[in-house]
Coordinates of C-alpha atoms in Angstrom, one line a residue:
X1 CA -54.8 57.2 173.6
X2 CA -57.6 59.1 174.4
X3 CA -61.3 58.0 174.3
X4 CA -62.0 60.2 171.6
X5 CA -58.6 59.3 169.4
X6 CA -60.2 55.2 170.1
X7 CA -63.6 56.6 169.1
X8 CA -62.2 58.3 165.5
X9 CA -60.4 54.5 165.1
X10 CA -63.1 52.8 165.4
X11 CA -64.5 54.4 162.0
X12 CA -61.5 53.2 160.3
X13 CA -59.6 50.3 159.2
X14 CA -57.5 50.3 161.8
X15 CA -58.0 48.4 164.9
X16 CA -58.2 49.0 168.3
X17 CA -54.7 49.8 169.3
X18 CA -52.6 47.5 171.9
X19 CA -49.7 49.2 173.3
X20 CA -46.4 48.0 172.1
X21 CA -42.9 48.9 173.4
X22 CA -39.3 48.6 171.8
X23 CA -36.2 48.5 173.7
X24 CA -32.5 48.5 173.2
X25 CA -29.7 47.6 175.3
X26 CA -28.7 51.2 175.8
X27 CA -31.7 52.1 177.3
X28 CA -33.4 54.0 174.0
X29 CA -37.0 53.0 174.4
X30 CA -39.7 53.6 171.5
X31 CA -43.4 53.0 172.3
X32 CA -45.6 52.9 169.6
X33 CA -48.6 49.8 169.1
X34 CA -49.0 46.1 168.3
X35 CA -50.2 45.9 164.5
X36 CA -49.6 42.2 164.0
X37 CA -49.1 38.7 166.5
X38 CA -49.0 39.2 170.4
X39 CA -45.2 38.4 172.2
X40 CA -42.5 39.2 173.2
X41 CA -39.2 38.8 170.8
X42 CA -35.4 39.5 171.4
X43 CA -32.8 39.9 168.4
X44 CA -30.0 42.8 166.8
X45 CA -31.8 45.6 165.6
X46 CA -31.1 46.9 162.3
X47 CA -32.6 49.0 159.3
X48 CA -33.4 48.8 155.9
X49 CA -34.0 51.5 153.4
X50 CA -36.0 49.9 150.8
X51 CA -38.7 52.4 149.2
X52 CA -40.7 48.5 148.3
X53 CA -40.3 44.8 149.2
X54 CA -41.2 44.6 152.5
X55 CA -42.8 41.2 152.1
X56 CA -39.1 39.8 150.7
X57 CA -37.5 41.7 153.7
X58 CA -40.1 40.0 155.9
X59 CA -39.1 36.1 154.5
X60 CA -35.6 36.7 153.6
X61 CA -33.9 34.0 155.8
X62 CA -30.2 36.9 155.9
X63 CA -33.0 38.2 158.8
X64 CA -32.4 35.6 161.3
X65 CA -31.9 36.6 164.2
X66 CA -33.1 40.8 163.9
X67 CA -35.7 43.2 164.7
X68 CA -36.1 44.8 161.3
X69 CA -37.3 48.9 161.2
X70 CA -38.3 50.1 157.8
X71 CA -37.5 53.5 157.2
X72 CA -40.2 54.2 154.8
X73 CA -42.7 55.0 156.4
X74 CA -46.3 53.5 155.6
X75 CA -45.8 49.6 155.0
X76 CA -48.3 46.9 153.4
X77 CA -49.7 49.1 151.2
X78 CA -49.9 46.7 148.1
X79 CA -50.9 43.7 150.8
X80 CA -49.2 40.9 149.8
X81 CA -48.1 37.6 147.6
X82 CA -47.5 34.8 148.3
X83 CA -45.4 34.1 145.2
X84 CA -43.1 36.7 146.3
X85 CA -41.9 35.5 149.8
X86 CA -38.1 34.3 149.8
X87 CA -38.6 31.2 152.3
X88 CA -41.6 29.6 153.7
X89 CA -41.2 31.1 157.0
X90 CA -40.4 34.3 158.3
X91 CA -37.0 34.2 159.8
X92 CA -36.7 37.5 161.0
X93 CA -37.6 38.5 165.2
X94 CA -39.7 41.5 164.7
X95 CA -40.8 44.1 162.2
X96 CA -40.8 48.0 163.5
X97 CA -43.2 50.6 161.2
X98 CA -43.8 54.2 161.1
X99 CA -47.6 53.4 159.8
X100 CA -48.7 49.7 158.9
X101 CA -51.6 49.8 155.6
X102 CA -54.4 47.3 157.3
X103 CA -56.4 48.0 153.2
X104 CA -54.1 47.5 150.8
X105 CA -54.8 48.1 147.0
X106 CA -53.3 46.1 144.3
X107 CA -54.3 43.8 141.5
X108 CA -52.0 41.1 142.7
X109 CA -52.3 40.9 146.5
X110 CA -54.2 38.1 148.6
X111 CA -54.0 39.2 151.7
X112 CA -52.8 42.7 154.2
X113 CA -49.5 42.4 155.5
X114 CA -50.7 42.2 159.2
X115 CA -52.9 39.5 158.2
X116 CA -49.5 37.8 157.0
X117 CA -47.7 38.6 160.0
X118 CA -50.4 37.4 162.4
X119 CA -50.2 34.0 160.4
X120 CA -46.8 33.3 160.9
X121 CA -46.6 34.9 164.5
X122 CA -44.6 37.9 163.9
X123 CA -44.7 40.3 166.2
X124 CA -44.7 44.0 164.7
X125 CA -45.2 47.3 165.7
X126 CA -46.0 51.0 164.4
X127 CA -46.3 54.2 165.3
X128 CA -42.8 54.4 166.2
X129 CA -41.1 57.4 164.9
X130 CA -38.2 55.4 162.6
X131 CA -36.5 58.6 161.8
X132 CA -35.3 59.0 165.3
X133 CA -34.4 55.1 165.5
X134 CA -32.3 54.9 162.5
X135 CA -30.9 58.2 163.5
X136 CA -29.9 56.4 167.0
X137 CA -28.3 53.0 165.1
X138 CA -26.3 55.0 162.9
X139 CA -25.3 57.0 165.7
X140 CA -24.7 54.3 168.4
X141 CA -24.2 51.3 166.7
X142 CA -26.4 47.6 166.1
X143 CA -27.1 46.2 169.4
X144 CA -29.4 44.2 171.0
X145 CA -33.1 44.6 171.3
X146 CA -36.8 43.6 172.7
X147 CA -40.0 44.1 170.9
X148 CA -42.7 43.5 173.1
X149 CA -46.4 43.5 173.4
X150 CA -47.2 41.9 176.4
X151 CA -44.7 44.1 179.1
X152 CA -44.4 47.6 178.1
X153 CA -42.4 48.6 181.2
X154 CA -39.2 50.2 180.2
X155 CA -37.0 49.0 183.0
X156 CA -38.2 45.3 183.2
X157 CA -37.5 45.0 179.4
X158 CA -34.0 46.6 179.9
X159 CA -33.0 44.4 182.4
X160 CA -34.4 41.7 180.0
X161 CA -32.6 42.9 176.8
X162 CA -29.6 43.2 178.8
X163 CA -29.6 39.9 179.9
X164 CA -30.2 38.4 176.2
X165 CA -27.9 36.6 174.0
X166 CA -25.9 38.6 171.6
X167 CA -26.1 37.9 167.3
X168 CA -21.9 37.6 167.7
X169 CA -21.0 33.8 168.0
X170 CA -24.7 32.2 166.7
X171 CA -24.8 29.7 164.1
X172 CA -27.8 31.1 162.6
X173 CA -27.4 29.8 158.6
X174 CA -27.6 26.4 160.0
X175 CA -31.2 27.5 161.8
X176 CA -32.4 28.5 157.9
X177 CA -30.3 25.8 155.7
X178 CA -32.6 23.6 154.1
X179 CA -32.3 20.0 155.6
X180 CA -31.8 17.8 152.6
X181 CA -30.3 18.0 149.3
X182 CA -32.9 18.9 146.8
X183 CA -33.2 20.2 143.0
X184 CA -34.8 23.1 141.6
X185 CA -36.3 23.8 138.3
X186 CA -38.0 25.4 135.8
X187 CA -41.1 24.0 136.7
X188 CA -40.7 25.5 140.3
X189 CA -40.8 29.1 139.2
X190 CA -43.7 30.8 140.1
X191 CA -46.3 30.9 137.3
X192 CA -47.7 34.7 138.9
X193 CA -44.4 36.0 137.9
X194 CA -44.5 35.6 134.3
X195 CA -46.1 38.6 133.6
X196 CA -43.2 40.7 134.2
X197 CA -40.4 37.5 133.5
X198 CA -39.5 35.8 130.8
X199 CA -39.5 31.9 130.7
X200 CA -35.9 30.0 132.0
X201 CA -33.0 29.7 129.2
X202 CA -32.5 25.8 128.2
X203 CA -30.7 24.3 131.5
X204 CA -26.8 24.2 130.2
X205 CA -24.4 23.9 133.4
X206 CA -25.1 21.7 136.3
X207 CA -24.4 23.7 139.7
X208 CA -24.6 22.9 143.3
X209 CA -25.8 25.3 145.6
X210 CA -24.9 25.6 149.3
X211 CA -27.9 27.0 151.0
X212 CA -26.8 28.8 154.5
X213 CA -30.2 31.3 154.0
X214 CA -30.5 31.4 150.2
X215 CA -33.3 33.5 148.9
X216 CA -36.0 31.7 146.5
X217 CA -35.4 34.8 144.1
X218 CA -31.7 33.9 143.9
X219 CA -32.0 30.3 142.8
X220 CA -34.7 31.2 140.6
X221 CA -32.5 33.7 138.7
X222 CA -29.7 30.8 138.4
X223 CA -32.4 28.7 137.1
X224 CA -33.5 31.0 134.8
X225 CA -29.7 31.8 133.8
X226 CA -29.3 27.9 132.4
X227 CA -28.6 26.3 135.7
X228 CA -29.7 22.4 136.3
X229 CA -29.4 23.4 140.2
X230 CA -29.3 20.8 143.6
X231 CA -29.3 23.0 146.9
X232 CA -27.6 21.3 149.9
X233 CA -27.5 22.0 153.3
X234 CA -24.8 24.0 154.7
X235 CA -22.4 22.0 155.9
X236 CA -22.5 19.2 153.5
X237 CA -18.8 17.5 152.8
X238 CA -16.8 18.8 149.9
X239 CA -16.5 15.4 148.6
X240 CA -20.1 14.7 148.4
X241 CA -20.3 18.1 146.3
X242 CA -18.1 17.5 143.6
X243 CA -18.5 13.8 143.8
X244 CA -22.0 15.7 141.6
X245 CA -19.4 16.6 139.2
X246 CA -20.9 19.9 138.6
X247 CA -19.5 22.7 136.2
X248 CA -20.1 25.0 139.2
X249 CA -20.8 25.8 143.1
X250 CA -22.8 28.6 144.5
X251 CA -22.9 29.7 147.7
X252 CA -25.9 31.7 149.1
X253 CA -26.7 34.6 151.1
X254 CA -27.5 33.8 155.1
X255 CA -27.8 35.3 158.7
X256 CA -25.4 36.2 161.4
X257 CA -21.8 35.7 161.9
X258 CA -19.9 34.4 159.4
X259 CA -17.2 33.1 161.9
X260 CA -19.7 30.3 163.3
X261 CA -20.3 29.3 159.8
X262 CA -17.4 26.8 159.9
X263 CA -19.3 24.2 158.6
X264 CA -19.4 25.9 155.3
X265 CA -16.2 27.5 154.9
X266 CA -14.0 24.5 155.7
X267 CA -15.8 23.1 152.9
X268 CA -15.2 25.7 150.6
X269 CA -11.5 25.7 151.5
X270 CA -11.1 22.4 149.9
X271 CA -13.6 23.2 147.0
X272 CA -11.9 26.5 146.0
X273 CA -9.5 25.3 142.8
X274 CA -11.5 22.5 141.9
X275 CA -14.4 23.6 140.0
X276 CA -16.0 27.5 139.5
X277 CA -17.3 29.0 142.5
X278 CA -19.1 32.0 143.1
X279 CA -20.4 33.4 145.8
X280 CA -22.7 36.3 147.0
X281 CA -23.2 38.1 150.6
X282 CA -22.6 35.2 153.4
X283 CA -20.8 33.5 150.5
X284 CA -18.9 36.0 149.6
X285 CA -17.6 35.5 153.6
X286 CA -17.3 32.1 153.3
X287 CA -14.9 32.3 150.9
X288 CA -12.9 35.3 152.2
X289 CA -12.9 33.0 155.1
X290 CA -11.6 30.0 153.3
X291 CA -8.7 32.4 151.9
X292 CA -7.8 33.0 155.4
X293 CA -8.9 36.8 155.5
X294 CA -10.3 38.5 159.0
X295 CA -14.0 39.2 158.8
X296 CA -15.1 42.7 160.5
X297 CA -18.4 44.0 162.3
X298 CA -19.7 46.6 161.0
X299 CA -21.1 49.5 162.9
X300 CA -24.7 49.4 161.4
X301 CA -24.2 46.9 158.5
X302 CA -25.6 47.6 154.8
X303 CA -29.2 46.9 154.1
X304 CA -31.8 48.6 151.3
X305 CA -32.1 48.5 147.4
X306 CA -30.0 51.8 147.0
X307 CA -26.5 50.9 148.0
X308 CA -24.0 52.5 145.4
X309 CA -20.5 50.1 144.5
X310 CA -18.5 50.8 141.9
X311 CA -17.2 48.1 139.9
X312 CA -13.4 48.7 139.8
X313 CA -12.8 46.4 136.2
X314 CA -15.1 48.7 134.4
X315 CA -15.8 52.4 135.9
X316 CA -19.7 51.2 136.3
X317 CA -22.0 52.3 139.4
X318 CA -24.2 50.2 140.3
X319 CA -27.1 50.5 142.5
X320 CA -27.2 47.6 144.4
X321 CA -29.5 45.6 147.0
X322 CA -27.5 44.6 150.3
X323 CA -28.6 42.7 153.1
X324 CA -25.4 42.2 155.6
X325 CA -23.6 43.0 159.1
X326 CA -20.5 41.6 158.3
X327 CA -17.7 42.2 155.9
X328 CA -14.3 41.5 154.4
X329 CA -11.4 43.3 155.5
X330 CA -9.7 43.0 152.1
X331 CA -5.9 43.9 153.4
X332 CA -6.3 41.1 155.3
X333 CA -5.8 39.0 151.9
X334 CA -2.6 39.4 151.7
X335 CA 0.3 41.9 150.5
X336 CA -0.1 44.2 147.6
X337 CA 1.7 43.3 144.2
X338 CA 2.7 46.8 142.6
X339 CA 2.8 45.7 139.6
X340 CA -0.7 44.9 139.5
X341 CA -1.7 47.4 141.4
X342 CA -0.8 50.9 139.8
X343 CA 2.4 50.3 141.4
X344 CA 1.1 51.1 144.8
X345 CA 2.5 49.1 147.8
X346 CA 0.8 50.0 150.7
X347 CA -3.3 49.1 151.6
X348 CA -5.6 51.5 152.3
X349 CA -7.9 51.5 154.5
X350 CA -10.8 53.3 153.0
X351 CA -11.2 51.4 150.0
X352 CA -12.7 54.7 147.9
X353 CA -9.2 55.3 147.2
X354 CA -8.6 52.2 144.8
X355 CA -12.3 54.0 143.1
X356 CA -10.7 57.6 142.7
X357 CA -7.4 56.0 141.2
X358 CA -9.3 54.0 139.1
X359 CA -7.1 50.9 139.8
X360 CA -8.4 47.3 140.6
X361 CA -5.8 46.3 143.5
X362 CA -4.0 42.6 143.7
X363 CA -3.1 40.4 146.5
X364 CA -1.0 37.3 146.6
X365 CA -2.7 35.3 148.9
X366 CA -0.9 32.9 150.5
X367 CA -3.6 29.7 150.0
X368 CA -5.1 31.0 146.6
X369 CA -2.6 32.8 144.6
X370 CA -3.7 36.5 142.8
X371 CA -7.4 37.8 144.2
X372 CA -8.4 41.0 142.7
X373 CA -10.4 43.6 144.8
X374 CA -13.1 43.9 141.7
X375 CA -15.9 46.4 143.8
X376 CA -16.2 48.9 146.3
X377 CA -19.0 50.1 148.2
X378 CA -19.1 53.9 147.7
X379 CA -21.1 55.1 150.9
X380 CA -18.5 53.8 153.5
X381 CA -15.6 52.4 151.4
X382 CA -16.0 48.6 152.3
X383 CA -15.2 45.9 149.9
X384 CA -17.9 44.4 147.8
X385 CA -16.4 42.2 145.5
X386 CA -13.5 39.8 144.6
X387 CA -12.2 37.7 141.8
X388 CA -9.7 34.7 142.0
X389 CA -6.7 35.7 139.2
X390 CA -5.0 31.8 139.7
X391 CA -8.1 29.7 139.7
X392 CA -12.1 29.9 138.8
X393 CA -13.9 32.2 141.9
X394 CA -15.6 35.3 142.4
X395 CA -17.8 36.3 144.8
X396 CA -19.6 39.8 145.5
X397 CA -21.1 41.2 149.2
X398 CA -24.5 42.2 147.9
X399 CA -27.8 40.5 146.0
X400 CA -27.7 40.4 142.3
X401 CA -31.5 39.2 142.0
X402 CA -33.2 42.6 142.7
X403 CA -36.0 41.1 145.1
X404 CA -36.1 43.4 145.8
X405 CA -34.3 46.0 144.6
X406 CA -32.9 47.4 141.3
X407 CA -31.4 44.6 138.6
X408 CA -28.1 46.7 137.6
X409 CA -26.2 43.3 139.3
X410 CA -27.8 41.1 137.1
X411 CA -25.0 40.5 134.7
X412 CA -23.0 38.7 137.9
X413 CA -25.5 35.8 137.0
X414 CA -24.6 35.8 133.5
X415 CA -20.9 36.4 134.8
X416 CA -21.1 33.1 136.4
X417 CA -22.2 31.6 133.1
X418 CA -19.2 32.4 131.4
X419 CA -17.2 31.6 133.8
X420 CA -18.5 27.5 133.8
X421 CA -17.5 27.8 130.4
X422 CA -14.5 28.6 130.9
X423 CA -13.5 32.4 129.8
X424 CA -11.4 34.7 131.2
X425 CA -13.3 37.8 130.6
X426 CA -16.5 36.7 132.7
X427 CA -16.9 39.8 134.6
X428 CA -16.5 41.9 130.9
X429 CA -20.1 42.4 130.6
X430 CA -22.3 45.7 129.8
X431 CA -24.2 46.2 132.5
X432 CA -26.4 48.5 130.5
X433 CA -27.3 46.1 128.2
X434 CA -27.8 42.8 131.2
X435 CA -29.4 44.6 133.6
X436 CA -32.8 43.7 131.8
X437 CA -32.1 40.4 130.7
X438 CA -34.9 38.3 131.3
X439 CA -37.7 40.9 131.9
X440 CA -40.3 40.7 129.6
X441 CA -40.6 44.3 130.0
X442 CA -37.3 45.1 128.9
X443 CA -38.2 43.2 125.6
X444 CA -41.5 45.4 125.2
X445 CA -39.2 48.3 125.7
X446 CA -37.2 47.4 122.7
X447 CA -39.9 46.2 120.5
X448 CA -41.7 49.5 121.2
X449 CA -37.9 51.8 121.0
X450 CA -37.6 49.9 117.3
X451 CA -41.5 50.1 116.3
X452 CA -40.5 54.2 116.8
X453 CA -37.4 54.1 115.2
X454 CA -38.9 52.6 112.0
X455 CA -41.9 55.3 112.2
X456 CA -39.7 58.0 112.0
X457 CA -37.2 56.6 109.4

C-alpha cells in the first residue's frame, strides 16, 4: 500500500496492514492482508453463504480440515459471544473476508472477532475479493489450499499446496470427537440465551449421542426437546451403547470424509433395528453407509443458512442450514418398488424429478428393508433426507438447530420425539406451527397476535 493509504489507516481502527496471500492448487492466487494470528495453514477451500453466524461457522467442528471464505462481505460486525461458539476450539484451518469489523457494535458482544481469532491462533485474511473466489470454486471445483502470512510468494506456496495432503481419506471426526463419554443437561445451557429461548421441556427419553463433530447448539436443542442425553466418542462399541438401554441414538454432524469414518458406521450397522436412530449431516452418511449405499464428492459441497429442500411427505420448502462436502447417492440404496413409488421403475438421477412428481420414492434395501427418499435438495437435486419404512431410523443431510440459520427444520427434533414413542407418523408435523417451538419470541408473537385479535373483536 502506499504511504499515504498507511497514513489514512492509521486514523482508524484498523491496523497496520501485513500482507497475506491465498493459494490454491490450480494456481488461482488471492492477496489480500493478515487481520488475525500470524502462519501459515493448509486445508480444502470451501464457501459459506451465511448473511450471520460467523462466530458458529468459525467453532463448528464440520470445519476440520478447511479454509472457510465468507461471501458476505464485512464480518465481525456484532463482535462476539462466547455463549454462542459450537466447540471450545476452532476447528476450522483458516478464515478468508472481503472486510473484517475490528469495532463491533452490539449489546451482547465481549470481544471483536479478530481479537477471537488471534486467541485461538487462526489465521485470517481480508481484502480478498470473495466474489471472484466463490465464482472460481463453483467453477473449478473444492481443492486444496494455503493461507499464509509469513511467505507471500505465489510459486513457493504453489509448490507447497501442491505438495499437501488432500481432505479425501482423513479421519477427521475422530480429531473433534469428544474423548470420553459424558452427559449433558439442562443445567449446561447457556444462561445468555434465555432471552430469546425458552427453558428445556421435562427430560422424557433417554438418548445416546455419537459425537463425530457435534455442534453445542444441536445437543442443546435435544436437551431442550426432553432428551436425558450421554455423548460418546465416535467409535464407541455398539454394545456398550445400548447396553445404556436408551429409547434412542443420535448421531451428529462432523468433518471430512465419511468413508474414513468406519469406526462409526460399523457401529451403526449393528445398532440400526435395535432401538430409534436418527441422524443428521455426517450421520446422515453414517447410516447410508451402514445400509451399504456409495457416498459421492460433491463438486463444491452445500454450506449457508439458505439452502432450499423440499420435504417430499408433505409438499413443504424448507430453508435450511447445510454444512457438508459429501452426500448420498440415493440409487445406490437399492431398486425401486413401483408400487411405492408412483409406479415408476427406473432411478433418476437428478432427484428434482421425484419433487415435480410429487412422489416420495421407495427402495428395498438389501440389509434394512423399505427406506424412503423423504427430502430433496432443490438447488442441485441431491438427496437430503431418508426414513427407514421396516424399522425405527431417519436421518436428514442438513442442521435442524438454526445456529445458525433459519429454524423451519426444527420439527425433525420434535420428529425424533415421536418417534421414541413409538408412532408411525413422526415426520407428520406442521412445520409452520414447530418452526418456533421453543423461542420465546414466537410466544410473544402469539400473546401479542391474540392481545389484537381480542381488541378488535
Amino acid at each position: 500500500m502506499s504511504e499515504i493509504a498507511n497514513k489514512l489507516l492509521e486514523g482508524t481502527s484498523k491496523p497496520a496492514p501485513r500482507p497475506a496471500m491465498l493459494v490454491l492448487e490450480d494456481g488461482a492466487a488471492f492477496r489480500g492482508t493478515s487481520c488475525a494470528a500470524e502462519g501459515e495453514v493448509y486445508g480444502e477451500i470451501c464457501f459459506n453463504t451465511s448473511l450471520e453466524g460467523y462466530l458458529e461457522v468459525v467453532t463448528d467442528p464440520s470445519y476440520a480440515g478447511q479454509i472457510v471464505t465468507m461471501t458476505y462481505p464485512q464480518i465481525g460486525n456484532y463482535g462476539v459471544n462466547p455463549d454462542d461458539a459450537q466447540a471450545g476450539e476452532p476447528a476450522l484451518r483458516g478464515l478468508v473476508v472481503r472486510d473484517m469489523c475490528t469495532a463491533p457494535s452490539n449489546w451482547r458482544s465481549v470481544l471483536s472477532l479478530p481479537d477471537y481469532l488471534r486467541d485461538h491462533g487462526v489465521v485470517a485474511v481480508e481484502g480478498v475479493d470473495t466474489r471472484a473466489l466463490v465464482r472460481h470454486v463453483r467453477d473449478c471445483g473444492a481443492q486444496r489450499a494455503v493461507l499464509s502470512t509469513v511467505d507471500v510468494d505465489e510459486a513457493s506456496l504453489l509448490r507447497k499446496v501442491r505438495a499437501s495432503e488432500p481432505l479425501v481419506g482423513q479421519n477427521l471426526a475422530a480429531t473433534v470427537s469428544c474423548e470420553k463419554p459424558h452427559a449433558v443437561g439442562a443445567g449446561d445451557l447457556p444462561a445468555s440465551h434465555a432471552f430469546a429461548v425458552a427453558p428445556a421441556v421435562p427430560a422424557c427419553h433417554r438418548v445416546v449421542a455419537y459425537d463425530c463433530g457435534a455442534k453445542r447448539s444441536i445437543l442443546q436443542n435435544l436437551v431442550r426437546s426432553g432428551c436425558e442425553l450421554t455423548v460418546v466418542p465416535w467409535d464407541t462399541p455398539a454394545e456398550e451403547v445400548l447396553a445404556m438401554a436408551p429409547d434412542g441414538v443420535f448421531l451428529s454432524n462432523g468433518p471430512g470424509d465419511p468413508e474414513a469414518v468406519e469406526g462409526t458406521y460399523s457401529q451403526v450397522e449393528k445398532i440400526l433395528g435395535q432401538v430409534p436412530v436418527f441422524g443428521i449431516c455426517l450421520g446422515h452418511q453414517m447410516i447410508a453407509k451402514a445400509a451399504g449405499a456409495a457416498i459421492e464428492k460433491l463438486k463444491f459441497g452445500h454450506r449457508g443458512g439458505n439452502h432450499p429442500v423440499m420435504n417430499l411427505l408433505t409438499g413443504r420448502v424448507e430453508i435450511t442450514a447445510q454444512n457438508h462436502g459429501f452426500g448420498l447417492v440415493f440409487p445406490s440404496l437399492g431398486e425401486l418398488v413401483p408400487e411405492l413409488s408412483g409406479g415408476f421403475k427406473g432411478h433418476e438421477d437428478d432427484l428434482r424429478f421425484w419433487a415435480r412428481a410429487g412422489i416420495a420414492p421407495v427402495v428395498d434395501n438389501p440389509r434394512f428393508g423399505r427406506i424412503r427418499l423423504t427430502h430433496v435438495n432443490l438447488n442441485d437435486g441431491t438427496a437430503e433426507g431418508v426414513a427407514f419404512l421396516d424399522i425405527p431410523a431417519f436421518s436428514v443431510q442438513y442442521h435442524p438447530e438454526a445456529s445458525p440459520g433459519p429454524t423451519d427444520a426444527h420439527y425433525l427434533f420434535t420428529a425424533f420425539g415421536r418417534l421414541m414413542d413409538g408412532r408411525e407418523d413422526y415426520l407428520d408435523i406442521d412445520i409452520a406451527a414447530d418452526r418456533l417451538a421453543g423461542w420465546t419470541f414466537g410466544e410473544q408473537a402469539a400473546t401479542v397476535a391474540g392481545a389484537e385479535g381480542g381488541s378488535h373483536a
